[in-house]
Short mmCIF file of C-alpha atoms in Angstrom, two decimals:
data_model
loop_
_atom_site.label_atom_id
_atom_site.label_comp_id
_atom_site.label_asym_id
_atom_site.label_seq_id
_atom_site.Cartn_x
_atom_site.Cartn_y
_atom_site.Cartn_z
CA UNK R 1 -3.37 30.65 7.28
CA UNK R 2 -1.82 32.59 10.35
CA UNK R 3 -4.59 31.64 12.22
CA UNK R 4 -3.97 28.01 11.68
CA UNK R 5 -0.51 28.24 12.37
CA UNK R 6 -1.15 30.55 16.05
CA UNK R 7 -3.67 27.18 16.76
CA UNK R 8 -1.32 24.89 15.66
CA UNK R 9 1.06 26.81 17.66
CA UNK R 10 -0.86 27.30 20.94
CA UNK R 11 -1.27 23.73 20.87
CA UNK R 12 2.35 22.82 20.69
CA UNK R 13 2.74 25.40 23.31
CA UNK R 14 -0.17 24.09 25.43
CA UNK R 15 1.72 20.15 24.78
CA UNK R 16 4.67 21.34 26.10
CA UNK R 17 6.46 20.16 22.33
CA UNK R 18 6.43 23.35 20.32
CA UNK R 19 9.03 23.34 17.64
CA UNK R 20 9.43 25.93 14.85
CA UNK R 21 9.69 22.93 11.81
CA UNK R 22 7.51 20.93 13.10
CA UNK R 23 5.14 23.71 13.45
CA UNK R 24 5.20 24.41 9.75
CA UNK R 25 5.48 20.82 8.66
CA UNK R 26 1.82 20.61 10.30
CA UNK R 27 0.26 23.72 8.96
CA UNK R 28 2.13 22.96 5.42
CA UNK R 29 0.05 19.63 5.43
CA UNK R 30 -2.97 21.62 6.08
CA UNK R 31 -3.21 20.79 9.87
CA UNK R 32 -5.50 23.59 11.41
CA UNK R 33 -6.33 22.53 14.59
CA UNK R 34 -4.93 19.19 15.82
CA UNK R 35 -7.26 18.03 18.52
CA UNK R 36 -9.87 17.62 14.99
CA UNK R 37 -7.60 16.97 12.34
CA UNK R 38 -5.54 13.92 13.77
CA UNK R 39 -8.85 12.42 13.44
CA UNK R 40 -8.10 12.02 9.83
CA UNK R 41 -4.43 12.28 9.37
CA UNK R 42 -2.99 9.07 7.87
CA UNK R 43 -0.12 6.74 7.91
CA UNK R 44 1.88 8.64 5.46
CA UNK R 45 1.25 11.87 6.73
CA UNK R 46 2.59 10.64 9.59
CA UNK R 47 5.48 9.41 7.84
CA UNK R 48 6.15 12.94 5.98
CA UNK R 49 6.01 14.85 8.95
CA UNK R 50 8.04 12.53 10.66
CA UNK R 51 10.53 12.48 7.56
CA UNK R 52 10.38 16.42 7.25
CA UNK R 53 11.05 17.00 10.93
CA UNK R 54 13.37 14.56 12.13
CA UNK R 55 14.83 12.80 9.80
CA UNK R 56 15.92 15.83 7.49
CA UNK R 57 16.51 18.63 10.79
CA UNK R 58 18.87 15.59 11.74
CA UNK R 59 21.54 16.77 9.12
CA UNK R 60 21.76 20.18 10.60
CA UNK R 61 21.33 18.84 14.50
CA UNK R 62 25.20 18.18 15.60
CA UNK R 63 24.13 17.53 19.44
CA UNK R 64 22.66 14.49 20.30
CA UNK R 65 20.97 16.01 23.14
CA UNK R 66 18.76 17.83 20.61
CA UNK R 67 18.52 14.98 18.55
CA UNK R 68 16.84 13.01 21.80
CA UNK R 69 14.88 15.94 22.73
CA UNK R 70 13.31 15.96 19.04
CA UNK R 71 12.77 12.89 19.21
CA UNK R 72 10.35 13.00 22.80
CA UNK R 73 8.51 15.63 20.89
CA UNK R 74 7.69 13.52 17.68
CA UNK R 75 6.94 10.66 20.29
CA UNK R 76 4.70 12.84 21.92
CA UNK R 77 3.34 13.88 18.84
CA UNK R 78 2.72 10.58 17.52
CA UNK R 79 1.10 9.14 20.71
CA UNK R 80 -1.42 11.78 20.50
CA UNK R 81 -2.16 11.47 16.76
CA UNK R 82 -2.47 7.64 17.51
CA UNK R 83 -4.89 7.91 20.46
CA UNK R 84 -6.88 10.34 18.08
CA UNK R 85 -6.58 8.66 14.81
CA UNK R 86 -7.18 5.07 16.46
CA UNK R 87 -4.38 3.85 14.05
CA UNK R 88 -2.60 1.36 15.42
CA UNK R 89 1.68 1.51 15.31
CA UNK R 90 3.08 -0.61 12.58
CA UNK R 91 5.66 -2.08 14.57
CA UNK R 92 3.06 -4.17 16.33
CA UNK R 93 0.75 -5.01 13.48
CA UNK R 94 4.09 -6.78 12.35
CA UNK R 95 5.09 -8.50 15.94
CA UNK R 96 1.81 -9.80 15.76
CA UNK R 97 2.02 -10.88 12.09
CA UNK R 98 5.60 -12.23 12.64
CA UNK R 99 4.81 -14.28 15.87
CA UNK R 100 2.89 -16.52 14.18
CA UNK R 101 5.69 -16.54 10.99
CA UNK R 102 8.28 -16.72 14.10
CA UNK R 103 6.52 -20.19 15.88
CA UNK R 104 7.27 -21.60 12.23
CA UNK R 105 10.11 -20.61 12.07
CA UNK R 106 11.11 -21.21 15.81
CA UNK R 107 10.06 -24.89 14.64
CA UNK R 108 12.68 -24.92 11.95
CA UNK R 109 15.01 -23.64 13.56
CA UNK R 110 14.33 -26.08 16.11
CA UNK R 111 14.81 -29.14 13.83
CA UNK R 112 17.75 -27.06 12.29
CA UNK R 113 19.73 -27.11 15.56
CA UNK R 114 18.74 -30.85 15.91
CA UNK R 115 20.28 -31.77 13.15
CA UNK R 116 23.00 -30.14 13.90
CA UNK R 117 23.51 -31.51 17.48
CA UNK R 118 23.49 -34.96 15.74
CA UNK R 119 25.54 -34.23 12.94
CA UNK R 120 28.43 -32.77 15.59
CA UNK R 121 27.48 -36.02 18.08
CA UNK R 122 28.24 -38.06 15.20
CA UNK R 123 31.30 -35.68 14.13
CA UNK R 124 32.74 -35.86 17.73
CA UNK R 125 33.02 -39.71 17.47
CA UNK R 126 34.68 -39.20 14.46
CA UNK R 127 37.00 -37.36 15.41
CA UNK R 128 37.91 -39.37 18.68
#
């Protein structure tokens, strides 16, 4: 297992985004040598190293500065796993699910706000 983590390590190091949790997060989840096994790493063990290194490290980080540089590294991180992986980010499986929910409901929104333009028309001679 120290072999794993020196790879795991000299990539970090070679990345330019070596970090001591995330580091162990990776060889914890069984992550021997990246370049091969981001191949196969999934969604949610995305999602649990993500949770385990940033989200959980945030508690003890009390500089935002090292917040943000965290964050580039997971970013980093996760770019690479996603070029490697060829899993796509969820953020824009759901723009692209949503745009067609959000022309529907641009349309009802659209007749909302004209019925609402007539309704204050016809409240504004009223009140006149």
């Amino acid at each position: 297992m120290a072999s794993a983590g020196s790879s795991v390590k000299k990539w970090l190091k070679k990345e330019d985004i070596y970090d001591a949790d995330i580091e162990s997060v990776l060889t914890e989840q069984g992550v021997n040598d990246p370049e091969k096994d981001f191949k196969t790493y999934t969604q949610s063990q995305w999602d649990e190293l993500y949770r385990k290194s940033v989200v959980e490290r945030a508690k003890d980080l009390k500089d935002q500065k090292a917040k943000l540089r965290l964050e580039k590294k997971m970013t980093k991180i996760e770019k690479y796993w996603r070029k490697e992986s060829g899993i796509k980010s969820t953020s824009v499986k759901k723009s692209q699910k949503g745009s067609k929910k959000g022309q529907s409901a641009t349309n009802a929104s659209k007749s909302k706000s004209s019925n609402a333009q007539k309704e204050a028309a016809a409240l504004k001679k009223y009140l006149q």
